[in-house]
Tab-separated table of C-alpha atoms and ligand atoms in Angstrom:
chain	number	residue	atom	x	y	z
A	1	MET	CA	0.000	0.000	0.000
A	2	LYS	CA	1.115	3.562	-0.517
A	3	PHE	CA	2.606	5.696	2.242
A	4	ILE	CA	-0.084	7.807	3.889
A	5	ASN	CA	0.907	10.995	5.665
A	6	PRO	CA	-0.254	10.993	9.363
A	7	TYR	CA	-1.580	14.554	9.039
A	8	PHE	CA	-3.710	13.335	6.150
A	9	ILE	CA	-5.057	10.489	8.292
A	10	ALA	CA	-5.963	12.914	11.094
A	11	VAL	CA	-7.787	15.264	8.761
A	12	THR	CA	-9.530	12.571	6.772
A	13	THR	CA	-10.601	10.722	9.921
A	14	LEU	CA	-12.502	13.835	10.939
A	15	LEU	CA	-14.099	13.990	7.515
A	16	ALA	CA	-14.867	10.295	7.264
A	17	VAL	CA	-18.483	10.485	8.334
A	18	SER	CA	-19.682	7.439	6.438
A	19	CYS	CA	-17.094	4.930	7.586
A	20	THR	CA	-16.416	5.792	11.206
A	21	SER	CA	-19.557	4.274	12.683
A	22	GLN	CA	-18.791	0.951	11.018
A	23	LYS	CA	-17.326	-1.499	13.473
A	24	GLU	CA	-19.521	-4.269	14.746
A	25	THR	CA	-19.605	-7.491	12.627
A	26	SER	CA	-16.842	-8.742	10.366
A	27	SER	CA	-16.785	-7.970	6.682
A	28	LEU	CA	-15.266	-9.107	3.398
A	29	LYS	CA	-12.426	-6.611	3.585
A	30	ASP	CA	-11.621	-7.640	7.166
A	31	VAL	CA	-11.537	-11.357	6.610
A	32	TYR	CA	-9.476	-11.027	3.418
A	33	LYS	CA	-7.234	-8.238	4.715
A	34	ASP	CA	-4.062	-10.318	4.658
A	35	ASP	CA	-4.812	-11.791	1.226
A	36	PHE	CA	-5.831	-9.157	-1.343
A	37	TYR	CA	-7.926	-6.018	-1.654
A	38	ILE	CA	-11.669	-6.549	-1.934
A	39	GLY	CA	-13.082	-3.926	-4.241
A	40	THR	CA	-16.285	-2.728	-5.781
A	41	ALA	CA	-17.275	-0.602	-8.758
A	42	LEU	CA	-19.125	2.589	-7.856
A	43	SER	CA	-21.924	4.210	-9.837
A	44	ALA	CA	-22.132	8.000	-10.112
A	45	ASP	CA	-24.822	8.051	-7.385
A	46	GLN	CA	-22.651	6.015	-5.050
A	47	ILE	CA	-19.711	8.340	-5.661
A	48	GLU	CA	-21.995	11.228	-4.766
A	49	GLU	CA	-23.087	9.367	-1.611
A	50	LYS	CA	-26.764	9.687	-2.453
A	51	ASP	CA	-27.893	6.686	-0.419
A	52	ALA	CA	-26.592	6.465	3.144
A	53	LYS	CA	-27.337	2.734	3.427
A	54	GLU	CA	-25.406	1.892	0.282
A	55	ASP	CA	-22.660	4.130	1.429
A	56	SER	CA	-22.201	2.436	4.754
A	57	LEU	CA	-22.285	-0.996	3.101
A	58	ILE	CA	-19.524	0.116	0.722
A	59	CYS	CA	-17.419	1.380	3.611
A	60	LYS	CA	-18.008	-1.679	5.710
A	61	GLU	CA	-17.284	-4.369	3.123
A	62	PHE	CA	-14.796	-2.979	0.607
A	63	ASN	CA	-11.320	-1.453	0.724
A	64	ALA	CA	-10.826	-0.776	-2.991
A	65	ILE	CA	-12.894	1.188	-5.498
A	66	THR	CA	-13.199	1.541	-9.270
A	67	ALA	CA	-15.457	4.064	-10.998
A	68	GLU	CA	-17.900	2.017	-13.066
A	69	ASN	CA	-18.303	4.694	-15.764
A	70	ILE	CA	-17.363	8.264	-14.897
A	71	MET	CA	-13.672	8.094	-15.785
A	72	LYS	CA	-14.299	6.748	-19.273
A	73	SER	CA	-13.217	9.017	-22.131
A	74	MET	CA	-16.640	10.334	-23.113
A	75	PHE	CA	-17.315	11.566	-19.587
A	76	ILE	CA	-13.916	12.800	-18.484
A	77	HIS	CA	-12.807	14.312	-21.830
A	78	PRO	CA	-16.025	15.252	-23.641
A	79	GLN	CA	-14.448	17.774	-26.002
A	80	LYS	CA	-10.979	18.150	-27.442
A	81	ASP	CA	-10.096	21.070	-25.188
A	82	LYS	CA	-12.356	20.275	-22.283
A	83	TYR	CA	-11.957	17.834	-19.431
A	84	ASP	CA	-14.636	17.264	-16.817
A	85	PHE	CA	-13.098	16.116	-13.559
A	86	ALA	CA	-16.035	16.928	-11.271
A	87	LEU	CA	-17.108	13.340	-10.553
A	88	ALA	CA	-13.611	11.891	-10.839
A	89	ASP	CA	-12.496	14.332	-8.124
A	90	LYS	CA	-15.344	13.161	-5.899
A	91	PHE	CA	-14.470	9.526	-6.597
A	92	VAL	CA	-10.838	10.008	-5.585
A	93	ALA	CA	-11.846	12.051	-2.532
A	94	PHE	CA	-14.259	9.264	-1.504
A	95	GLY	CA	-11.454	6.718	-1.670
A	96	GLU	CA	-9.013	8.889	0.231
A	97	LYS	CA	-11.539	9.782	2.895
A	98	ASN	CA	-12.190	6.098	3.501
A	99	LYS	CA	-8.549	5.013	3.084
A	100	MET	CA	-9.319	2.777	0.136
A	101	PHE	CA	-7.166	1.513	-2.720
A	102	ILE	CA	-8.173	3.628	-5.708
A	103	HIS	CA	-8.166	2.148	-9.200
A	104	GLY	CA	-8.511	4.240	-12.379
A	105	HIS	CA	-10.702	2.837	-15.167
A	106	THR	CA	-9.826	3.417	-17.994
A	107	LEU	CA	-7.476	5.456	-20.241
A	108	ILE	CA	-7.447	3.855	-23.705
A	109	TRP	CA	-10.612	1.946	-24.665
A	110	HIS	CA	-12.369	1.749	-28.013
A	111	SER	CA	-15.766	1.965	-26.352
A	112	GLN	CA	-17.466	4.941	-24.696
A	113	LEU	CA	-15.242	7.358	-26.581
A	114	ALA	CA	-16.418	10.946	-26.965
A	115	PRO	CA	-17.818	11.527	-30.478
A	116	TRP	CA	-14.899	13.822	-31.364
A	117	MET	CA	-12.426	11.011	-30.602
A	118	GLU	CA	-14.160	8.664	-33.041
A	119	LYS	CA	-13.345	11.120	-35.803
A	120	ILE	CA	-9.572	11.037	-35.284
A	121	LYS	CA	-8.267	9.992	-38.669
A	122	ASP	CA	-4.487	9.932	-38.786
A	123	SER	CA	-1.460	9.029	-36.722
A	124	THR	CA	-0.426	12.626	-35.965
A	125	GLU	CA	-3.806	13.460	-34.495
A	126	MET	CA	-3.996	10.190	-32.586
A	127	LYS	CA	-0.508	10.608	-31.153
A	128	ALA	CA	-1.418	14.094	-29.956
A	129	PHE	CA	-4.691	12.832	-28.484
A	130	MET	CA	-3.030	10.002	-26.563
A	131	LYS	CA	-0.292	12.239	-25.198
A	132	ASP	CA	-2.732	14.880	-24.020
A	133	HIS	CA	-5.367	12.460	-22.680
A	134	ILE	CA	-3.071	10.111	-20.774
A	135	THR	CA	-0.684	12.772	-19.501
A	136	THR	CA	-3.428	15.132	-18.339
A	137	ILE	CA	-5.457	12.516	-16.482
A	138	VAL	CA	-2.614	10.519	-14.935
A	139	THR	CA	-0.777	13.693	-13.868
A	140	LYS	CA	-3.943	15.123	-12.336
A	141	TYR	CA	-4.221	12.159	-9.952
A	142	LYS	CA	-0.510	11.422	-9.577
A	143	GLY	CA	0.208	9.889	-6.179
A	144	ARG	CA	-3.517	9.626	-5.406
A	145	ILE	CA	-4.687	6.880	-7.762
A	146	ASN	CA	-2.971	3.574	-6.985
A	147	SER	CA	-3.379	1.744	-10.290
A	148	TRP	CA	-4.702	2.389	-13.792
A	149	ASP	CA	-6.261	0.314	-16.532
A	150	VAL	CA	-4.084	1.870	-19.217
A	151	VAL	CA	-5.471	-0.159	-22.119
A	152	ASN	CA	-8.802	-1.938	-21.944
A	153	GLU	CA	-10.052	-4.706	-24.253
A	154	ALA	CA	-7.487	-4.433	-27.054
A	155	LEU	CA	-7.856	-8.083	-28.069
A	156	ASN	CA	-10.240	-10.100	-30.175
A	157	GLU	CA	-11.414	-13.496	-28.948
A	158	ASP	CA	-8.779	-15.258	-31.057
A	159	GLY	CA	-5.999	-13.252	-29.410
A	160	THR	CA	-5.350	-10.927	-32.349
A	161	LEU	CA	-5.474	-7.161	-31.947
A	162	ARG	CA	-8.889	-5.530	-32.175
A	163	LYS	CA	-9.335	-3.138	-35.097
A	164	SER	CA	-9.999	-0.057	-32.999
A	165	VAL	CA	-9.527	3.589	-33.883
A	166	PHE	CA	-6.176	3.339	-32.062
A	167	LEU	CA	-4.898	0.368	-34.070
A	168	ASN	CA	-6.225	1.789	-37.312
A	169	THR	CA	-4.398	5.093	-36.917
A	170	LEU	CA	-1.186	4.124	-35.113
A	171	GLY	CA	-0.728	0.419	-35.640
A	172	GLU	CA	0.283	-1.748	-32.688
A	173	ARG	CA	2.770	0.835	-31.410
A	174	TYR	CA	-0.205	2.531	-29.700
A	175	LEU	CA	0.010	-0.096	-26.978
A	176	VAL	CA	3.614	0.598	-26.035
A	177	ASP	CA	3.045	4.359	-26.399
A	178	ALA	CA	0.140	4.230	-23.949
A	179	TYR	CA	2.166	2.461	-21.245
A	180	LYS	CA	5.151	4.764	-21.760
A	181	LEU	CA	3.000	7.883	-21.516
A	182	ALA	CA	1.291	6.654	-18.341
A	183	ALA	CA	4.596	5.724	-16.684
A	184	ALA	CA	6.092	9.090	-17.627
A	185	ALA	CA	3.163	10.907	-16.002
A	186	ASP	CA	3.296	8.887	-12.759
A	187	PRO	CA	6.304	6.564	-12.489
A	188	LYS	CA	5.007	4.960	-9.281
A	189	VAL	CA	1.430	4.082	-10.222
A	190	ASP	CA	0.718	0.437	-11.148
A	191	LEU	CA	-0.208	0.029	-14.816
A	192	TYR	CA	-2.598	-2.734	-15.892
A	193	TYR	CA	-3.893	-4.328	-19.072
A	194	ASN	CA	-7.586	-5.186	-18.542
A	195	ASP	CA	-9.838	-7.471	-20.599
A	196	TYR	CA	-12.579	-10.126	-20.486
A	197	ASN	CA	-12.554	-13.840	-21.360
A	198	LEU	CA	-8.920	-13.984	-20.315
A	199	GLU	CA	-9.328	-17.608	-19.276
A	200	ASP	CA	-9.893	-18.749	-22.879
A	201	THR	CA	-6.784	-20.283	-24.399
A	202	ALA	CA	-6.493	-18.137	-27.527
A	203	LYS	CA	-7.094	-14.889	-25.685
A	204	ARG	CA	-4.709	-15.905	-22.902
A	205	GLU	CA	-1.998	-16.453	-25.496
A	206	GLY	CA	-2.822	-13.054	-26.956
A	207	VAL	CA	-2.383	-11.338	-23.582
A	208	ILE	CA	0.915	-13.091	-23.022
A	209	ARG	CA	2.185	-11.911	-26.423
A	210	LEU	CA	0.949	-8.400	-25.726
A	211	VAL	CA	2.633	-8.108	-22.311
A	212	LYS	CA	5.894	-9.504	-23.671
A	213	LYS	CA	5.806	-7.009	-26.555
A	214	ILE	CA	5.184	-4.054	-24.265
A	215	LYS	CA	8.018	-5.100	-21.973
A	216	ALA	CA	10.399	-5.808	-24.848
A	217	ALA	CA	9.754	-2.328	-26.249
A	218	GLY	CA	10.612	-0.739	-22.896
A	219	GLY	CA	7.066	-0.129	-21.669
A	220	LYS	CA	6.200	-0.533	-17.983
A	221	ILE	CA	3.338	-2.910	-17.271
A	222	ASP	CA	2.685	-4.073	-13.717
A	223	GLY	CA	-0.418	-6.172	-13.904
A	224	ILE	CA	-3.081	-8.017	-15.829
A	225	GLY	CA	-6.714	-7.451	-14.941
A	226	SER	CA	-9.058	-10.293	-15.727
A	227	GLN	CA	-12.502	-8.741	-15.736
A	228	ALA	CA	-14.082	-12.022	-14.599
A	229	HIS	CA	-17.586	-11.596	-16.020
A	230	TRP	CA	-18.244	-15.270	-15.478
A	231	LYS	CA	-21.055	-17.835	-15.588
A	232	LEU	CA	-22.183	-20.513	-13.153
A	233	ASN	CA	-20.333	-23.230	-15.059
A	234	SER	CA	-17.619	-21.462	-16.955
A	235	PRO	CA	-14.802	-20.794	-17.104
A	236	SER	CA	-13.724	-23.858	-15.150
A	237	ILE	CA	-11.625	-23.512	-12.014
A	238	GLU	CA	-8.826	-25.267	-13.926
A	239	GLU	CA	-8.879	-22.632	-16.701
A	240	ILE	CA	-8.897	-19.808	-14.164
A	241	GLU	CA	-5.947	-21.393	-12.377
A	242	LYS	CA	-4.026	-21.871	-15.632
A	243	SER	CA	-4.441	-18.180	-16.356
A	244	ILE	CA	-3.320	-17.061	-12.901
A	245	LEU	CA	-0.188	-19.173	-13.278
A	246	ALA	CA	0.524	-18.092	-16.848
A	247	TYR	CA	0.059	-14.399	-16.110
A	248	SER	CA	2.067	-14.329	-12.922
A	249	ALA	CA	4.860	-16.211	-14.716
A	250	LEU	CA	5.258	-13.027	-16.772
A	251	GLY	CA	6.330	-11.262	-13.585
A	252	VAL	CA	3.182	-9.115	-13.295
A	253	LYS	CA	0.420	-8.903	-10.698
A	254	VAL	CA	-2.922	-10.555	-11.362
A	255	ALA	CA	-6.160	-8.805	-10.441
A	256	PHE	CA	-9.797	-9.827	-10.888
A	257	THR	CA	-11.264	-6.496	-11.751
A	258	GLU	CA	-14.978	-6.749	-12.597
A	259	LEU	CA	-16.152	-9.971	-10.964
A	260	ASP	CA	-19.792	-11.016	-11.336
A	261	ILE	CA	-21.550	-14.289	-12.174
A	262	THR	CA	-24.648	-14.342	-14.329
A	263	VAL	CA	-27.353	-16.839	-13.374
A	264	LEU	CA	-29.519	-16.167	-16.441
A	265	PRO	CA	-29.684	-18.009	-19.756
A	266	ASN	CA	-27.540	-16.533	-22.485
A	267	PRO	CA	-29.228	-16.412	-25.890
A	268	TRP	CA	-25.955	-17.269	-27.577
A	269	ASP	CA	-25.636	-20.498	-25.606
A	270	LEU	CA	-29.004	-21.810	-26.694
A	271	LYS	CA	-28.785	-24.361	-29.440
A	272	GLY	CA	-30.159	-22.945	-32.635
A	273	ALA	CA	-30.933	-19.598	-31.068
A	274	ASP	CA	-30.915	-16.749	-33.495
A	275	VAL	CA	-28.976	-13.854	-31.992
A	276	ASN	CA	-31.020	-11.411	-34.012
A	277	GLN	CA	-34.198	-12.618	-32.406
A	278	ASN	CA	-35.845	-10.146	-30.074
A	279	PHE	CA	-35.737	-11.732	-26.652
A	280	GLU	CA	-37.285	-8.834	-24.774
A	281	ASN	CA	-40.197	-9.769	-22.507
A	282	ASN	CA	-39.476	-13.403	-23.127
A	283	ALA	CA	-40.238	-15.278	-19.891
A	284	LYS	CA	-37.857	-18.074	-20.807
A	285	MET	CA	-34.999	-15.598	-20.918
A	286	ASN	CA	-36.017	-13.908	-17.662
A	287	PRO	CA	-36.851	-16.881	-15.447
A	288	TYR	CA	-36.523	-15.202	-12.012
A	289	PRO	CA	-38.201	-11.785	-12.282
A	290	LYS	CA	-39.171	-11.678	-8.562
A	291	SER	CA	-36.609	-13.703	-6.633
A	292	LEU	CA	-33.889	-16.263	-7.080
A	293	PRO	CA	-34.926	-19.832	-6.155
A	294	ASP	CA	-32.920	-21.488	-3.363
A	295	SER	CA	-31.517	-24.080	-5.734
A	296	VAL	CA	-29.857	-21.360	-7.827
A	297	GLN	CA	-28.805	-19.340	-4.764
A	298	ASN	CA	-26.984	-22.473	-3.644
A	299	LYS	CA	-25.312	-22.965	-7.011
A	300	LEU	CA	-24.150	-19.348	-6.991
A	301	ALA	CA	-22.833	-19.747	-3.438
A	302	GLN	CA	-20.922	-22.906	-4.396
A	303	ARG	CA	-19.470	-21.240	-7.474
A	304	TYR	CA	-18.288	-18.209	-5.489
A	305	ALA	CA	-16.813	-20.486	-2.799
A	306	ALA	CA	-14.846	-22.479	-5.379
A	307	ILE	CA	-13.561	-19.283	-6.986
A	308	PHE	CA	-12.465	-17.706	-3.707
A	309	LYS	CA	-10.812	-20.962	-2.604
A	310	LEU	CA	-8.731	-20.756	-5.761
A	311	PHE	CA	-7.995	-17.076	-5.178
A	312	LEU	CA	-6.763	-17.891	-1.672
A	313	LYS	CA	-4.570	-20.686	-2.988
A	314	HIS	CA	-2.865	-18.072	-5.194
A	315	LYS	CA	-3.103	-15.063	-2.921
A	316	ASP	CA	0.631	-14.424	-3.340
A	317	LYS	CA	-0.046	-13.651	-7.011
A	318	ILE	CA	-3.349	-11.785	-6.694
A	319	SER	CA	-3.401	-8.092	-5.839
A	320	ARG	CA	-7.110	-7.312	-5.863
A	321	VAL	CA	-10.544	-8.845	-6.358
A	322	THR	CA	-13.147	-6.266	-7.353
A	323	PHE	CA	-16.867	-6.918	-7.823
A	324	TRP	CA	-18.603	-5.075	-10.673
A	325	GLY	CA	-21.077	-3.292	-8.440
A	326	VAL	CA	-22.164	-3.362	-4.821
A	327	HIS	CA	-25.540	-5.080	-5.159
A	328	ASP	CA	-27.637	-6.988	-7.712
A	329	GLY	CA	-29.984	-4.049	-8.329
A	330	GLN	CA	-27.275	-1.933	-9.942
A	331	SER	CA	-25.647	-4.631	-12.077
A	332	TRP	CA	-25.111	-4.018	-15.803
A	333	LEU	CA	-26.175	-7.668	-16.233
A	334	ASN	CA	-29.810	-6.645	-15.708
A	335	ASP	CA	-29.533	-5.057	-19.153
A	336	TRP	CA	-27.082	-7.220	-21.043
A	337	PRO	CA	-27.275	-9.079	-23.347
A	338	ILE	CA	-31.021	-8.554	-23.052
A	339	LYS	CA	-32.535	-5.395	-21.606
A	340	GLY	CA	-34.764	-5.339	-18.552
A	341	ARG	CA	-34.102	-8.756	-17.002
A	342	THR	CA	-33.549	-9.456	-13.318
A	343	ASN	CA	-30.127	-10.938	-12.660
A	344	TYR	CA	-28.426	-11.910	-9.391
A	345	PRO	CA	-24.683	-11.831	-10.045
A	346	LEU	CA	-23.227	-10.258	-6.878
A	347	LEU	CA	-22.965	-11.008	-3.146
A	348	PHE	CA	-25.629	-8.521	-2.006
A	349	ASP	CA	-29.219	-8.508	-3.221
A	350	ALA	CA	-31.068	-5.434	-4.477
A	351	LYS	CA	-32.179	-4.707	-0.883
A	352	LEU	CA	-28.519	-4.713	0.175
A	353	GLN	CA	-28.902	-7.961	2.100
A	354	PRO	CA	-26.050	-10.491	2.017
A	355	LYS	CA	-26.895	-13.565	-0.039
A	356	LYS	CA	-25.852	-17.180	0.528
A	357	ALA	CA	-22.990	-16.424	-1.832
A	358	TYR	CA	-21.761	-13.771	0.625
A	359	ASN	CA	-21.827	-16.275	3.486
A	360	SER	CA	-19.963	-18.844	1.432
A	361	VAL	CA	-17.194	-16.373	0.581
A	362	MET	CA	-16.932	-15.406	4.271
A	363	GLU	CA	-17.073	-19.005	5.504
A	364	ILE	CA	-14.201	-20.351	3.462
A	365	LYS	CA	-11.936	-18.024	5.417
A	366	ALA	CA	-13.167	-19.638	8.639
A	367	VAL	CA	-11.974	-23.025	7.379
A	368	LYS	CA	-8.215	-23.511	7.631
A	369	GLU	CA	-6.629	-22.567	4.326
B	401	9MR	O1	-21.000	-1.481	-16.105
B	401	9MR	C1	-20.783	-0.574	-17.161
B	401	9MR	C2	-22.119	-0.115	-17.732
B	401	9MR	O2	-22.824	0.659	-16.784
B	401	9MR	C3	-21.889	0.676	-19.009
B	401	9MR	O3	-23.128	0.975	-19.615
B	401	9MR	C4	-20.999	-0.102	-19.953
B	401	9MR	C5	-20.713	0.695	-21.202
B	401	9MR	O4	-19.881	0.043	-22.058
B	401	9MR	O5	-19.782	-0.433	-19.323
B	401	9MR	C6	-19.959	-1.269	-18.223
B	401	9MR	O6	-18.707	-1.623	-17.683
B	401	9MR	C7	-17.846	-2.338	-18.552
B	401	9MR	C8	-16.438	-1.982	-18.173
B	401	9MR	O7	-16.250	-0.587	-18.223
B	401	9MR	C9	-15.425	-2.661	-19.089
B	401	9MR	N1	-15.628	-4.096	-19.068
B	401	9MR	C10	-16.985	-4.541	-19.335
B	401	9MR	C11	-17.961	-3.862	-18.388
B	401	9MR	C12	-19.370	-4.396	-18.585
B	401	9MR	O8	-19.836	-4.058	-19.860
């Protein structure tokens, strides 16, 4: 963890209204305190502390935060000559006030770009954009943000490079450039590559090639973030373990950065399902609109227990495990890949109550590792 000035602790303790009254029962962050950070993604409302109950749950259970959306390019850099740091400032202040590990998400991502960025046509313009964007944002929070997703989702499923506006204008040198620019702006901050499906063989090989290339070209990369948007039955524990071992063998940290587990049917898994079909309001695709049956709660709890057992086995390699949201009600999985469903992917339900999955994650720490 970073050095924290005692004066800062004294001042922030006075300001820390939401977290000070939080002792009583144990929590995720307490039971895993010697293993890895336990994080959550925060919505704009949570950053603005709009709901006191959510706020105290966040403070009680988590010691790391990621902004779910507000640091993405379209929000933080809406126009070429205009940055909007209002919510990002609040996010960082929230983390500091509550002495949390603060993760920045994300600097270079093909998605959620501001419209003006989509129009960048040539390498000169793109080089100038990357230099300004990365340097301005990383410098602004230098020494305050602990790690950054420098590049997000640069790979296709087969491990080749995604044809993004960055690749199209600069070629693959954009990757090394991004890491060099970030390291130049804050030499001490940890720099991550973040992506999903990183447990699939082809993509895993792609990440390994990418990290080796960045290092060989003199870029600084400190970690790999596996987003971990997983299902009840996949990826297998063996595939997850293979990835942890392969990534840490590269000499970088491994983080699980957006963990959630869908319990709903995926249209693309259904035999013969036509992905163009409109699944909205289809009861088959939204089987638990009111509550999750015990049988599925149990499956989710077992899946989370198996995953955390594996994480504990490799705690020396894992820096952080972050859930993609605090509670089921806010999860992006209620709207993807089909809008308006009711999903149950996290440890707390929409009423902020701990689920069986929460108990199972807590209980495995009670059993001797
Ligand atoms: O959870 C985020 C959701 O609210 C946004 O609408 C969406 C926009 O692309 O991004 C979601 O978060 C994504 C994250 O930034 C990157 N990895 C995948 C996440 C889920 O889509």
